[in-house]
XYZ file of C-alpha atoms in Angstrom:
453
model
C -11.064 20.791 -10.298
C -9.934 17.501 -8.797
C -9.339 17.698 -5.050
C -6.154 15.614 -5.324
C -4.776 17.845 -8.086
C -5.762 20.911 -6.091
C -3.446 19.689 -3.353
C -0.617 18.931 -5.787
C -0.888 22.324 -7.465
C -0.959 24.024 -4.057
C 2.435 22.539 -3.265
C 3.793 23.350 -6.731
C 2.806 26.986 -6.166
C 4.363 27.162 -2.699
C 7.422 24.890 -3.045
C 8.061 24.166 -6.744
C 11.736 23.303 -6.350
C 11.437 21.130 -3.261
C 12.446 17.505 -3.795
C 9.334 15.347 -4.018
C 10.680 11.915 -5.002
C 14.123 10.392 -5.396
C 14.732 6.786 -6.389
C 17.937 4.993 -5.434
C 19.908 2.015 -6.687
C 21.190 -0.811 -4.464
C 24.224 1.272 -3.496
C 22.079 4.195 -2.414
C 22.976 6.393 -5.396
C 20.212 8.480 -6.953
C 18.876 7.018 -10.210
C 16.146 9.599 -10.833
C 14.356 12.341 -8.984
C 11.527 14.855 -9.274
C 10.834 18.195 -7.662
C 7.185 19.140 -7.196
C 7.367 21.226 -10.378
C 9.096 18.588 -12.521
C 6.690 15.901 -11.328
C 3.703 18.028 -12.338
C 5.341 18.869 -15.669
C 6.036 15.212 -16.454
C 2.539 14.112 -15.453
C 0.997 16.893 -17.530
C 3.059 15.996 -20.585
C 1.966 12.361 -20.435
C -1.644 13.408 -19.803
C -1.540 15.607 -22.905
C -0.654 12.571 -25.015
C -3.224 10.303 -23.384
C -6.105 12.743 -23.927
C -5.320 12.685 -27.666
C -4.469 9.000 -28.009
C -6.707 7.274 -30.578
C -9.095 4.807 -28.973
C -8.757 6.141 -25.413
C -11.662 7.947 -23.786
C -12.621 9.140 -20.315
C -13.450 6.277 -17.969
C -11.349 3.677 -19.779
C -9.258 1.413 -17.577
C -5.533 1.201 -18.358
C -2.982 -1.160 -16.826
C 0.220 0.347 -15.418
C 3.075 -2.154 -15.717
C 6.390 -0.653 -14.632
C 9.584 -1.697 -12.903
C 10.263 0.078 -9.593
C 10.899 3.761 -10.230
C 9.200 7.119 -10.624
C 7.654 6.852 -14.091
C 4.729 4.767 -12.828
C 3.830 7.439 -10.257
C 3.924 10.141 -12.958
C 1.732 7.975 -15.205
C -0.759 7.291 -12.419
C -1.377 11.017 -11.971
C -1.341 11.571 -15.740
C -4.103 9.003 -16.206
C -6.228 10.579 -13.511
C -5.751 14.019 -15.086
C -6.703 12.614 -18.501
C -9.905 11.109 -17.114
C -8.681 7.525 -17.414
C -8.816 4.999 -14.557
C -5.294 3.699 -13.848
C -4.845 0.130 -12.639
C -1.356 -0.520 -11.169
C -0.208 -4.129 -11.321
C 2.983 -6.025 -10.546
C 5.538 -6.033 -13.375
C 7.037 -9.205 -14.858
C 10.360 -10.295 -13.436
C 13.493 -11.508 -15.175
C 13.585 -14.294 -12.577
C 10.178 -15.719 -13.379
C 7.061 -14.089 -14.755
C 4.401 -16.809 -14.538
C 2.619 -15.480 -11.462
C 2.827 -11.860 -12.618
C 1.408 -12.774 -16.032
C -1.437 -14.779 -14.525
C -2.329 -11.881 -12.251
C -2.068 -9.399 -15.103
C -4.313 -11.501 -17.353
C -6.947 -11.769 -14.639
C -6.882 -8.019 -13.950
C -7.000 -7.085 -17.637
C -10.109 -9.196 -18.167
C -11.755 -8.240 -14.879
C -11.566 -4.470 -15.437
C -11.922 -4.670 -19.245
C -8.703 -2.747 -19.745
C -8.177 -1.141 -23.146
C -4.500 -0.220 -22.906
C -1.264 -1.141 -21.182
C 1.066 1.685 -20.200
C 4.594 0.522 -19.603
C 8.358 1.012 -19.938
C 10.907 -0.332 -22.400
C 12.240 -2.702 -19.740
C 8.830 -4.145 -18.913
C 7.949 -4.340 -22.608
C 10.988 -6.523 -23.277
C 10.173 -8.774 -20.330
C 6.528 -9.055 -21.350
C 7.372 -9.958 -24.938
C 9.832 -12.554 -23.700
C 7.303 -14.027 -21.289
C 4.486 -14.067 -23.840
C 6.804 -15.712 -26.338
C 7.444 -18.631 -24.008
C 4.136 -20.194 -25.093
C 4.485 -23.218 -27.329
C 2.155 -25.036 -29.683
C -0.406 -23.002 -31.592
C 0.798 -19.514 -30.739
C -0.191 -17.407 -27.756
C -2.722 -18.947 -25.388
C -6.150 -17.239 -25.126
C -5.396 -15.884 -21.664
C -2.223 -14.215 -22.932
C -4.223 -12.433 -25.623
C -5.885 -10.408 -22.849
C -2.499 -8.689 -22.579
C -1.203 -8.928 -26.151
C -4.314 -7.398 -27.720
C -4.267 -4.271 -25.548
C -2.970 -0.977 -26.882
C 0.632 -0.836 -25.618
C 2.011 2.627 -24.847
C 5.655 3.053 -23.816
C 5.462 6.318 -21.904
C 9.244 6.789 -21.740
C 9.034 7.644 -25.443
C 6.648 10.537 -24.763
C 9.143 13.383 -24.531
C 7.628 16.288 -26.450
C 4.440 18.130 -25.552
C 1.326 17.038 -27.417
C -0.491 20.282 -26.716
C -2.341 22.015 -23.870
C -3.254 19.854 -20.894
C -6.940 19.806 -20.005
C -8.184 20.418 -16.493
C -8.763 17.161 -14.598
C -12.334 15.948 -15.070
C -14.405 15.755 -11.877
C -13.992 11.989 -11.680
C -14.917 10.335 -8.405
C -12.667 7.311 -9.039
C -8.913 7.930 -8.766
C -7.653 4.386 -9.435
C -8.398 0.684 -9.014
C -6.339 -1.103 -6.349
C -6.383 -4.848 -6.931
C -6.138 -7.001 -3.831
C -3.189 -9.339 -3.405
C -5.191 -12.417 -4.352
C -3.381 -14.554 -1.773
C -6.590 -16.372 -0.757
C -8.986 -15.562 -3.625
C -8.708 -14.089 -7.114
C -7.572 -10.439 -7.072
C -10.504 -8.022 -6.841
C -10.498 -4.431 -8.075
C -11.170 -2.035 -5.198
C -12.605 1.275 -6.387
C -10.609 4.014 -4.630
C -12.057 7.528 -4.750
C -10.469 10.917 -4.249
C -12.475 11.337 -1.052
C -11.131 8.006 0.254
C -7.552 9.072 -0.444
C -7.792 12.518 1.120
C -9.644 11.203 4.167
C -7.288 8.321 4.908
C -4.227 10.474 4.233
C -5.254 12.934 6.942
C -5.674 10.027 9.373
C -2.395 8.288 8.542
C 0.187 11.063 8.174
C 0.583 12.519 11.647
C 3.307 15.130 11.071
C 3.859 17.854 8.456
C 6.324 17.626 5.563
C 7.300 13.984 6.216
C 10.598 12.615 4.932
C 9.737 9.058 3.939
C 11.925 6.076 3.089
C 10.315 3.124 1.325
C 11.270 0.019 -0.609
C 7.699 -1.343 -0.606
C 6.182 -2.479 -3.934
C 4.691 0.527 -5.715
C 1.688 -1.388 -7.055
C 0.649 -2.379 -3.512
C -1.516 -0.097 -1.372
C 0.913 0.405 1.519
C 3.744 1.420 -0.793
C 1.755 3.353 -3.394
C -0.625 5.231 -1.113
C 1.445 5.487 2.044
C 4.757 6.536 0.522
C 4.001 8.176 -2.806
C 0.449 9.552 -2.955
C 0.136 10.522 0.734
C 3.619 12.030 0.935
C 2.851 14.167 -2.120
C -0.451 15.324 -0.648
C 1.258 16.322 2.608
C 4.081 18.282 0.992
C 6.819 15.835 1.956
C 9.643 13.917 0.280
C 10.068 10.198 -0.426
C 13.379 8.434 -0.952
C 12.529 5.090 -2.533
C 14.264 2.002 -3.821
C 13.175 -1.427 -4.993
C 12.223 -4.473 -2.911
C 15.058 -6.344 -4.629
C 17.561 -3.766 -3.400
C 16.271 -4.248 0.139
C 16.591 -8.041 -0.092
C 20.109 -7.748 -1.492
C 21.171 -5.173 1.073
C 18.783 -4.646 4.019
C 21.205 -2.166 5.586
C 20.328 0.211 2.723
C 16.953 0.767 4.384
C 18.504 1.828 7.680
C 21.316 3.799 6.042
C 18.874 5.750 3.876
C 16.832 6.708 6.940
C 20.070 7.877 8.559
C 21.378 9.767 5.513
C 18.215 11.724 4.770
C 16.835 12.082 8.300
C 13.822 9.934 7.494
C 10.775 10.617 9.643
C 8.522 7.813 8.344
C 8.917 4.256 7.091
C 6.977 0.981 7.150
C 7.450 -2.701 6.456
C 5.852 -6.097 6.979
C 7.010 -8.376 9.796
C 9.343 -10.373 7.534
C 11.494 -7.283 6.881
C 12.161 -6.663 10.567
C 12.927 -10.336 11.017
C 15.212 -10.229 7.963
C 17.248 -7.388 9.468
C 17.720 -9.446 12.652
C 19.275 -12.430 10.900
C 22.990 -12.924 11.558
C 25.174 -11.035 9.109
C 22.390 -9.045 7.453
C 23.333 -5.826 9.260
C 26.975 -5.893 10.295
C 28.371 -4.435 13.509
C 30.293 -1.887 11.440
C 27.053 -0.802 9.740
C 25.282 -0.516 13.074
C 27.827 2.066 14.198
C 26.877 4.211 11.178
C 23.127 4.078 11.827
C 21.068 6.787 13.539
C 17.305 6.212 13.630
C 16.526 9.088 15.985
C 14.856 11.118 13.223
C 12.038 8.562 12.876
C 8.635 9.646 14.114
C 6.928 6.667 12.499
C 8.300 3.165 12.004
C 5.280 1.054 11.274
C 4.860 -2.713 11.125
C 1.856 -3.781 9.049
C 0.614 -5.761 6.006
C 0.999 -9.179 7.661
C 0.675 -10.623 11.190
C 3.258 -9.105 13.521
C 5.196 -11.535 15.680
C 5.736 -10.266 19.207
C 9.252 -11.723 19.380
C 10.258 -9.976 16.168
C 8.896 -6.656 17.419
C 10.673 -6.915 20.767
C 13.986 -8.103 19.307
C 14.063 -5.380 16.676
C 13.349 -2.703 19.266
C 15.993 -4.165 21.607
C 18.616 -4.257 18.857
C 18.005 -0.819 17.365
C 16.980 1.275 20.367
C 20.687 1.886 21.142
C 20.952 3.341 17.627
C 18.253 5.953 18.086
C 15.000 4.053 17.584
C 12.405 5.624 19.868
C 10.036 2.974 21.299
C 7.151 5.439 20.970
C 7.806 5.731 17.232
C 7.817 1.979 16.560
C 4.281 0.625 16.357
C 1.883 -1.747 14.657
C -1.026 -0.923 12.342
C -3.797 -2.785 10.524
C -5.397 -2.002 7.208
C -6.577 -3.355 3.871
C -7.128 -2.133 0.332
C -10.893 -2.089 0.805
C -10.484 0.671 3.414
C -8.073 2.655 1.189
C -5.154 1.795 3.447
C -5.221 2.056 7.257
C -7.862 1.079 9.835
C -5.972 1.185 13.144
C -2.543 2.381 14.241
C -0.192 3.058 17.182
C -0.212 -0.482 18.563
C 2.631 -1.185 20.992
C 1.051 -3.485 23.583
C 1.266 -7.264 23.853
C -1.398 -9.509 25.365
C -0.685 -12.919 26.849
C -3.756 -15.080 26.214
C -5.004 -18.530 27.140
C -4.434 -20.480 23.909
C -7.201 -23.036 24.408
C -9.865 -20.462 25.085
C -8.659 -18.318 22.201
C -9.051 -21.307 19.874
C -12.693 -21.406 20.977
C -13.156 -17.704 20.238
C -12.834 -16.550 23.852
C -10.359 -13.938 25.109
C -8.814 -14.628 28.510
C -5.593 -12.941 29.552
C -3.001 -14.955 31.488
C -0.931 -13.600 34.342
C 0.048 -16.496 36.578
C 3.417 -18.178 35.977
C 1.649 -21.557 35.870
C -0.283 -20.418 32.774
C 2.751 -19.450 30.683
C 3.103 -22.815 28.911
C -0.492 -22.624 27.701
C -0.333 -19.010 26.581
C -0.015 -17.299 23.227
C 1.062 -13.700 22.665
C -0.543 -11.175 20.318
C 0.517 -7.655 19.345
C -2.057 -4.897 19.419
C -2.748 -3.270 16.050
C -3.684 -0.074 17.866
C -6.838 2.009 18.021
C -9.163 3.014 15.163
C -7.902 6.174 13.444
C -9.937 9.205 12.427
C -13.608 8.477 11.886
C -13.060 4.723 11.511
C -15.507 2.640 13.522
C -14.955 -1.066 14.245
C -17.372 -3.780 15.306
C -16.562 -7.395 16.159
C -19.330 -9.478 14.619
C -20.424 -13.121 14.558
C -20.116 -13.866 10.808
C -23.167 -16.116 10.483
C -25.727 -14.250 12.613
C -24.251 -10.777 11.949
C -24.741 -9.914 15.608
C -22.252 -7.753 17.507
C -20.251 -9.843 19.961
C -19.608 -8.781 23.519
C -16.267 -8.149 25.145
C -13.766 -10.996 25.299
C -15.076 -12.606 22.113
C -13.320 -13.229 18.797
C -15.287 -12.417 15.650
C -15.081 -10.943 12.178
C -13.759 -7.383 11.994
C -16.299 -4.998 10.431
C -15.254 -1.453 9.548
C -16.955 1.755 8.465
C -15.927 5.385 7.926
C -14.937 7.785 5.164
C -11.985 5.601 4.124
C -14.275 2.708 3.170
C -14.006 2.382 -0.598
C -16.932 2.298 -3.030
C -16.761 -1.428 -3.676
C -15.359 -3.954 -6.141
C -15.168 -2.977 -9.784
C -18.074 -4.294 -11.846
C -19.249 -6.729 -9.150
C -22.508 -5.494 -7.689
C -23.312 -8.684 -5.774
C -19.941 -8.949 -4.052
C -19.932 -5.216 -3.312
C -23.339 -5.506 -1.664
C -22.140 -8.449 0.407
C -18.735 -7.093 1.445
C -19.158 -3.283 1.601
C -22.767 -2.803 2.639
C -23.187 -5.233 5.502
C -25.698 -4.370 8.219
C -25.587 -5.484 11.826
C -28.592 -7.544 12.841
C -30.708 -6.504 15.801
C -29.394 -2.953 16.029
C -31.833 -0.579 14.408
C -29.995 2.294 16.067
C -26.903 1.556 13.943
C -27.809 2.374 10.318
C -24.206 2.186 9.108
C -23.133 -0.014 6.230
C -19.990 -1.915 7.162
C -17.072 -3.404 5.287
C -16.677 -7.090 6.084
C -12.917 -7.527 6.210
C -12.937 -11.326 6.419
C -10.296 -11.025 9.160
C -10.885 -12.351 12.657
C -9.954 -10.426 15.780
C -11.143 -8.807 18.991
C -11.117 -5.490 20.806
C -9.463 -5.169 24.207
C -9.432 -1.853 26.086
C -10.200 -0.066 22.820
C -7.370 -1.670 20.811
C -7.660 -4.179 17.970
C -5.924 -7.562 18.073
């Protein structure tokens, strides 16, 4: 039996009627919801169809292309139960689908997908986007999507027969990187990775989570859907568009449901600080005292944004000890470090030369830069700061590449042995006593008093 499904079925046995997921519209009204039992039932029903679908077999990769909502999460678990390898990707948008299509084409070819699982809404948008080609029909790249087997899972309403036990598959899904600096790469995420990182990240039982993060991205998908399920909690979700239209919905939802955990990138905290985004009247309705975790991650955290957000919302219940910074990446399942609350003032010139020198004198302020700590390594995560060319560990007060190892380190990149060897199995030179294989993150940073910057 699959370890992940063992955990799900444990909760179904002990709390079948507890709310697992609810999804809200921009007004905060519930659009759809699942208890633990109904989520398992829906996932099983879809899995029953997929195991009997002509042309699909265990190990096949299938794209998941859904608008924000709960069906994609049900389908993800259904695929894993059916022995397929789900590959979540960003859905097309009514406001412009070029980037989403390009990404989808690349992913479909890279993982050799055989099917596309989707919704009626995304199907309409995809057909419209594919039909925008002119000249001699659909371009070759578009055929990577068009020629897949398309399955609209919303139409799967009746049972197709008994649901098989989950196969003992090591791979749970492929998480494609954002592709902001290079082409998206398919990170192979295992069940062991998920269970290990979940235990490190979720630091209180039965969390009540609030999230508007994209569900195809690791922080949203793992942190607020998969991990919350595994820990017996509840997630109240809504779409990124709803957050952008009405940022107060985020804070009001935390207040309404007594949210204990939420996360966002720096831009979201900055967005809430802009004049008029959260009115004075709304502030009087907000109570953030239930939060045990309010995490800033996924992009560089600006010290001014952190301080201003804490200053503005501490009077409305935000506990400074609950508001912290973390660092992670898809290649390490999700999180690497957490609980960062400190700020360092550093000599800018020396930092530009890779040297760490703190500044304290008033005369040094004009030449200083400020960095937020990303916290300490969590669980069994081990970090080394390494000179990228020589692969030698750097001493204290030196900036280098961040190398990571531990049970959250994923297997590698899908179908790319050379890049996997280079990125996931790096060895430190000159240290025979350290046999570990490290993940080269490609990010630069340093350790100071045990914390990562």
